[in-house]
Short mmCIF file of C-alpha atoms in Angstrom, two decimals:
data_model
loop_
_atom_site.label_atom_id
_atom_site.label_comp_id
_atom_site.label_asym_id
_atom_site.label_seq_id
_atom_site.Cartn_x
_atom_site.Cartn_y
_atom_site.Cartn_z
CA UNK A 1 -11.98 14.98 -1.06
CA UNK A 2 -12.13 13.51 2.45
CA UNK A 3 -15.33 11.56 1.45
CA UNK A 4 -13.89 10.45 -1.88
CA UNK A 5 -10.80 9.18 0.16
CA UNK A 6 -12.92 7.40 2.78
CA UNK A 7 -15.05 5.58 0.15
CA UNK A 8 -11.70 4.11 -1.05
CA UNK A 9 -9.96 3.83 2.17
CA UNK A 10 -9.97 -0.09 2.58
CA UNK A 11 -8.49 -0.16 -1.03
CA UNK A 12 -6.02 2.49 -0.46
CA UNK A 13 -4.76 1.43 2.95
CA UNK A 14 -4.32 -2.22 1.22
CA UNK A 15 -2.33 -0.66 -1.55
CA UNK A 16 -0.23 1.52 0.57
CA UNK A 17 0.68 -1.25 3.00
CA UNK A 18 1.92 -3.60 0.23
CA UNK A 19 3.69 -0.74 -1.43
CA UNK A 20 6.02 -0.47 1.57
CA UNK A 21 7.90 -3.48 0.16
CA UNK A 22 8.69 -1.49 -3.05
CA UNK A 23 11.06 0.39 -1.07
CA UNK A 24 12.17 -2.19 1.26
CA UNK A 25 15.77 -3.46 1.53
CA UNK A 26 17.02 -6.80 2.84
CA UNK A 27 17.31 -7.29 6.63
CA UNK A 28 20.78 -8.38 8.00
CA UNK A 29 19.58 -12.13 8.15
CA UNK A 30 18.24 -11.95 4.72
CA UNK A 31 21.39 -10.32 3.34
CA UNK A 32 23.50 -12.84 4.71
CA UNK A 33 21.42 -15.71 3.32
CA UNK A 34 21.62 -14.13 -0.09
CA UNK A 35 25.28 -14.06 0.11
CA UNK A 36 25.70 -17.76 1.15
CA UNK A 37 23.26 -18.70 -1.65
CA UNK A 38 25.32 -16.61 -4.21
CA UNK A 39 28.51 -18.01 -2.95
CA UNK A 40 27.31 -21.63 -3.19
CA UNK A 41 25.95 -21.02 -6.66
CA UNK A 42 29.36 -19.52 -7.76
CA UNK A 43 27.83 -16.11 -8.44
CA UNK A 44 30.02 -14.31 -5.77
CA UNK A 45 33.58 -14.98 -4.64
CA UNK A 46 34.42 -11.75 -2.85
CA UNK A 47 33.60 -10.57 0.67
CA UNK A 48 30.25 -10.11 2.27
CA UNK A 49 31.08 -6.36 2.74
CA UNK A 50 31.26 -5.93 -1.11
CA UNK A 51 28.38 -8.05 -1.58
CA UNK A 52 26.32 -5.86 0.79
CA UNK A 53 27.14 -2.83 -1.57
CA UNK A 54 26.08 -4.49 -4.47
CA UNK A 55 22.76 -5.49 -2.77
CA UNK A 56 22.32 -1.88 -1.73
CA UNK A 57 22.79 -0.85 -5.21
CA UNK A 58 20.27 -3.38 -6.61
CA UNK A 59 17.52 -2.35 -3.99
CA UNK A 60 18.12 1.23 -4.48
CA UNK A 61 16.63 0.92 -7.99
CA UNK A 62 13.07 1.65 -8.50
CA UNK A 63 10.97 -1.62 -8.28
CA UNK A 64 10.00 -1.20 -12.02
CA UNK A 65 13.84 -1.39 -12.93
CA UNK A 66 14.65 -4.13 -10.52
CA UNK A 67 14.98 -6.73 -13.39
CA UNK A 68 16.85 -10.05 -13.50
CA UNK A 69 19.33 -8.35 -16.06
CA UNK A 70 20.08 -5.52 -13.42
CA UNK A 71 21.04 -8.18 -10.92
CA UNK A 72 23.04 -10.09 -13.32
CA UNK A 73 25.04 -6.87 -13.96
CA UNK A 74 25.93 -6.74 -10.39
CA UNK A 75 27.03 -10.22 -9.78
CA UNK A 76 29.86 -12.30 -11.40
CA UNK A 77 27.59 -14.24 -13.69
CA UNK A 78 23.80 -14.42 -14.55
CA UNK A 79 21.52 -15.87 -11.84
CA UNK A 80 19.50 -18.98 -12.11
CA UNK A 81 15.60 -18.22 -12.03
CA UNK A 82 15.28 -19.95 -8.80
CA UNK A 83 18.05 -17.88 -7.09
CA UNK A 84 16.49 -14.69 -8.47
CA UNK A 85 13.22 -15.60 -6.97
CA UNK A 86 14.95 -15.51 -3.50
CA UNK A 87 15.70 -11.77 -4.16
CA UNK A 88 12.05 -10.97 -3.80
CA UNK A 89 11.38 -9.61 -0.27
CA UNK A 90 8.54 -9.87 2.15
CA UNK A 91 7.88 -8.36 5.50
CA UNK A 92 9.68 -11.09 7.13
CA UNK A 93 12.74 -10.68 5.13
CA UNK A 94 12.84 -7.08 4.34
CA UNK A 95 13.41 -3.76 6.39
CA UNK A 96 10.68 -1.08 5.49
CA UNK A 97 11.12 2.57 6.02
CA UNK A 98 9.78 3.48 9.43
CA UNK A 99 8.91 7.01 8.30
CA UNK A 100 6.83 5.46 5.61
CA UNK A 101 5.00 3.49 8.07
CA UNK A 102 4.41 6.56 10.27
CA UNK A 103 3.12 8.40 7.29
CA UNK A 104 0.51 5.49 6.72
CA UNK A 105 -0.50 5.65 10.37
CA UNK A 106 -1.00 9.33 10.26
CA UNK A 107 -2.93 9.33 7.16
CA UNK A 108 -5.21 6.53 8.43
CA UNK A 109 -5.60 7.99 11.81
CA UNK A 110 -6.73 11.58 10.39
CA UNK A 111 -9.17 9.84 7.78
CA UNK A 112 -10.81 7.65 10.39
CA UNK A 113 -11.12 10.45 13.08
CA UNK A 114 -12.51 12.98 10.55
CA UNK A 115 -14.73 10.53 8.47
CA UNK A 116 -16.01 8.51 11.58
CA UNK A 117 -16.46 11.81 13.73
CA UNK A 118 -14.89 9.92 16.61
CA UNK A 119 -11.82 10.00 19.05
CA UNK A 120 -12.00 6.42 20.08
CA UNK A 121 -9.25 4.76 21.58
CA UNK A 122 -9.36 1.86 19.04
CA UNK A 123 -8.51 4.39 16.12
CA UNK A 124 -5.72 6.22 18.26
CA UNK A 125 -2.34 6.84 16.36
CA UNK A 126 -0.68 4.53 18.97
CA UNK A 127 -3.26 1.61 18.30
CA UNK A 128 -2.77 1.88 14.50
CA UNK A 129 1.22 2.23 14.86
CA UNK A 130 1.16 -1.04 16.92
CA UNK A 131 -1.17 -2.56 14.16
CA UNK A 132 1.25 -1.61 11.26
CA UNK A 133 4.23 -2.84 13.38
CA UNK A 134 2.54 -6.21 13.78
CA UNK A 135 1.91 -6.51 9.91
CA UNK A 136 5.32 -5.14 8.91
CA UNK A 137 7.22 -7.45 11.56
CA UNK A 138 4.88 -10.47 11.29
CA UNK A 139 5.35 -13.55 13.64
CA UNK A 140 6.10 -16.78 11.90
CA UNK A 141 2.53 -17.86 11.78
CA UNK A 142 1.07 -14.62 10.00
CA UNK A 143 1.27 -13.60 6.30
CA UNK A 144 4.33 -11.55 5.21
CA UNK A 145 3.10 -10.25 1.83
CA UNK A 146 0.02 -9.73 -0.39
CA UNK A 147 -1.61 -8.08 2.64
CA UNK A 148 -5.49 -7.66 2.38
CA UNK A 149 -7.77 -5.23 4.08
CA UNK A 150 -9.09 -8.20 5.93
CA UNK A 151 -5.67 -9.03 7.06
CA UNK A 152 -5.19 -5.42 8.59
CA UNK A 153 -8.49 -5.77 10.35
CA UNK A 154 -7.46 -9.07 11.94
CA UNK A 155 -4.24 -7.45 13.12
CA UNK A 156 -5.96 -4.38 14.37
CA UNK A 157 -8.47 -6.64 16.55
CA UNK A 158 -5.62 -8.35 18.19
CA UNK A 159 -3.81 -5.31 19.05
CA UNK A 160 -6.93 -3.79 20.33
CA UNK A 161 -7.43 -6.95 22.49
CA UNK A 162 -4.03 -7.15 23.82
CA UNK A 163 -4.36 -3.44 25.02
CA UNK A 164 -7.78 -3.21 26.09
CA UNK A 165 -9.37 -6.75 26.42
CA UNK A 166 -12.95 -6.49 25.46
CA UNK A 167 -13.45 -2.93 26.94
CA UNK A 168 -13.79 -1.35 23.57
CA UNK A 169 -15.53 -4.22 21.59
CA UNK A 170 -18.76 -2.08 20.96
CA UNK A 171 -16.53 0.66 19.43
CA UNK A 172 -14.46 -1.60 17.43
CA UNK A 173 -17.05 -3.72 16.04
CA UNK A 174 -19.19 -0.58 14.91
CA UNK A 175 -16.15 0.82 13.07
CA UNK A 176 -15.39 -2.64 11.50
CA UNK A 177 -18.91 -3.02 10.38
CA UNK A 178 -18.71 0.34 8.38
CA UNK A 179 -15.30 -0.63 7.05
CA UNK A 180 -16.36 -3.94 5.93
CA UNK A 181 -19.40 -2.38 4.10
CA UNK A 182 -17.03 -0.10 2.25
CA UNK A 183 -14.94 -2.90 1.35
CA UNK A 184 -17.98 -4.85 0.02
CA UNK A 185 -19.01 -1.69 -2.06
CA UNK A 186 -15.55 -1.49 -3.75
CA UNK A 187 -15.70 -5.19 -4.51
CA UNK A 188 -19.04 -4.87 -5.93
CA UNK A 189 -18.08 -2.00 -8.08
CA UNK A 190 -14.93 -3.81 -9.44
CA UNK A 191 -17.37 -6.82 -10.25
CA UNK A 192 -19.73 -4.43 -12.09
CA UNK A 193 -16.82 -2.53 -13.78
CA UNK A 194 -15.31 -5.95 -15.05
CA UNK A 195 -18.66 -7.01 -16.51
CA UNK A 196 -19.26 -3.66 -18.18
CA UNK A 197 -15.59 -2.97 -19.37
CA UNK A 198 -14.67 -6.32 -20.57
CA UNK A 199 -14.93 -5.23 -23.97
CA UNK A 200 -15.62 -1.51 -23.67
CA UNK A 201 -13.49 0.95 -22.03
CA UNK A 202 -15.30 3.52 -19.74
CA UNK A 203 -13.23 6.45 -21.13
CA UNK A 204 -11.58 7.28 -24.46
CA UNK A 205 -8.42 8.93 -24.29
CA UNK A 206 -5.96 10.10 -27.03
CA UNK A 207 -2.26 8.87 -26.96
CA UNK A 208 -1.15 12.36 -25.73
CA UNK A 209 -3.71 12.19 -22.86
CA UNK A 210 -2.64 8.93 -21.90
CA UNK A 211 0.94 9.88 -21.92
CA UNK A 212 0.18 12.74 -19.84
CA UNK A 213 -1.60 10.66 -17.11
CA UNK A 214 1.31 7.95 -17.26
CA UNK A 215 3.79 11.06 -16.66
CA UNK A 216 1.81 12.44 -13.92
CA UNK A 217 1.76 9.07 -12.16
CA UNK A 218 5.40 8.54 -12.51
CA UNK A 219 6.17 12.28 -11.23
CA UNK A 220 4.08 11.75 -8.17
CA UNK A 221 5.87 8.60 -7.22
CA UNK A 222 9.25 10.10 -7.87
CA UNK A 223 8.27 13.17 -5.91
CA UNK A 224 9.29 15.57 -8.78
CA UNK A 225 7.40 18.55 -10.39
CA UNK A 226 4.43 17.34 -12.09
CA UNK A 227 4.09 18.04 -15.92
CA UNK A 228 1.29 20.49 -17.33
CA UNK A 229 -1.26 19.28 -19.48
CA UNK A 230 0.11 19.21 -22.97
CA UNK A 231 -2.74 21.42 -24.67
CA UNK A 232 -3.25 24.95 -24.09
CA UNK A 233 -6.93 24.66 -23.89
CA UNK A 234 -6.58 22.31 -20.83
CA UNK A 235 -8.26 19.04 -20.23
CA UNK A 236 -11.71 18.79 -21.84
CA UNK A 237 -12.97 15.45 -20.30
CA UNK A 238 -14.39 15.53 -16.83
CA UNK A 239 -11.99 12.83 -15.25
CA UNK A 240 -9.08 14.44 -16.73
CA UNK A 241 -10.25 17.89 -15.40
CA UNK A 242 -10.88 16.41 -11.91
CA UNK A 243 -7.37 15.03 -12.10
CA UNK A 244 -6.06 18.38 -13.11
CA UNK A 245 -7.53 20.24 -10.18
CA UNK A 246 -5.95 17.68 -7.77
CA UNK A 247 -2.58 18.47 -9.39
CA UNK A 248 -3.29 21.93 -8.86
CA UNK A 249 -3.83 21.52 -5.09
CA UNK A 250 -0.88 19.31 -4.90
CA UNK A 251 1.71 21.85 -6.28
CA UNK A 252 0.57 24.28 -3.79
CA UNK A 253 1.35 21.92 -0.83
CA UNK A 254 3.94 19.93 -2.55
CA UNK A 255 6.88 21.64 -0.88
CA UNK A 256 5.36 22.79 2.36
CA UNK A 257 6.86 21.98 5.72
CA UNK A 258 3.82 23.20 7.66
CA UNK A 259 2.56 20.46 9.73
CA UNK A 260 -1.09 21.41 9.41
CA UNK A 261 -0.72 20.92 5.45
CA UNK A 262 1.42 17.76 5.45
CA UNK A 263 -1.64 15.46 5.93
CA UNK A 264 -3.57 17.34 3.07
CA UNK A 265 -0.57 16.85 0.89
CA UNK A 266 -0.59 13.08 1.42
CA UNK A 267 -4.17 12.86 0.92
CA UNK A 268 -3.91 14.68 -2.25
CA UNK A 269 -1.00 12.62 -3.42
CA UNK A 270 -3.02 9.20 -2.87
CA UNK A 271 -5.93 10.87 -4.75
CA UNK A 272 -3.84 11.73 -7.71
CA UNK A 273 -2.16 8.20 -7.98
CA UNK A 274 -5.53 6.62 -7.61
CA UNK A 275 -7.10 8.59 -10.25
CA UNK A 276 -4.09 8.00 -12.58
CA UNK A 277 -4.34 4.26 -11.95
CA UNK A 278 -8.05 4.26 -12.79
CA UNK A 279 -7.74 6.31 -15.86
CA UNK A 280 -4.77 3.98 -17.15
CA UNK A 281 -6.54 0.90 -16.48
CA UNK A 282 -10.10 1.80 -17.96
CA UNK A 283 -9.09 3.92 -21.08
CA UNK A 284 -8.94 2.87 -24.55
CA UNK A 285 -5.60 2.47 -26.04
#
């Protein structure tokens, strides 16, 4: 499983960084700016304190449910489309969960250390934490959303240089070379997949199987018990059987509090989400 995660590391890291905004809330400055905008547009006439509670209710909704109609219901009248766009956050206007950031750091540090068989200073938890802090609290001249793996590498190089100068350039360049190769392999695979699946899906699933994969994906995101496969004989297709095995492992560690198992739980969780996303994207419907 470590080998599989490592081969997808650039993509998984990119996805997990951008997913931080799915759970973010407006920072104090953004909240006040939205309040003044809504006042100016005659969308809100009450106090900032009450407006803040409405904001909290809106951003507490899962991202998929944060629709314009949901916001309209919380304000005094429907919002204009341009105002609605202003409610979309980036890393400069949103507050991300520090625990979620630390989880990404722990996951990346563990995967790098094991896969690279290295304890180099450039992949230390402190360096990766500083890199993530730079990305999630970007200076004005840096990107604040749609972070790519290349953006992560650029921030990482800046942090390493700030801390060590050129002392660890050889280590960093060697690691970056391998990571860029992994990222290139992923992009090449995407191009091949797009050419081969433009008209033909790579796996045929029944509606029952599709519904199960979708329910598994939703359950993992919501951190609730995962549904069992709906047919007593179990999944017969290899990729579904692989997903089922990962689910069985996840059930074992889903509620653990043992530190040595927590890293494995997060790795398995990411694997399940990645497999679900692939199946739902590539299957016949």
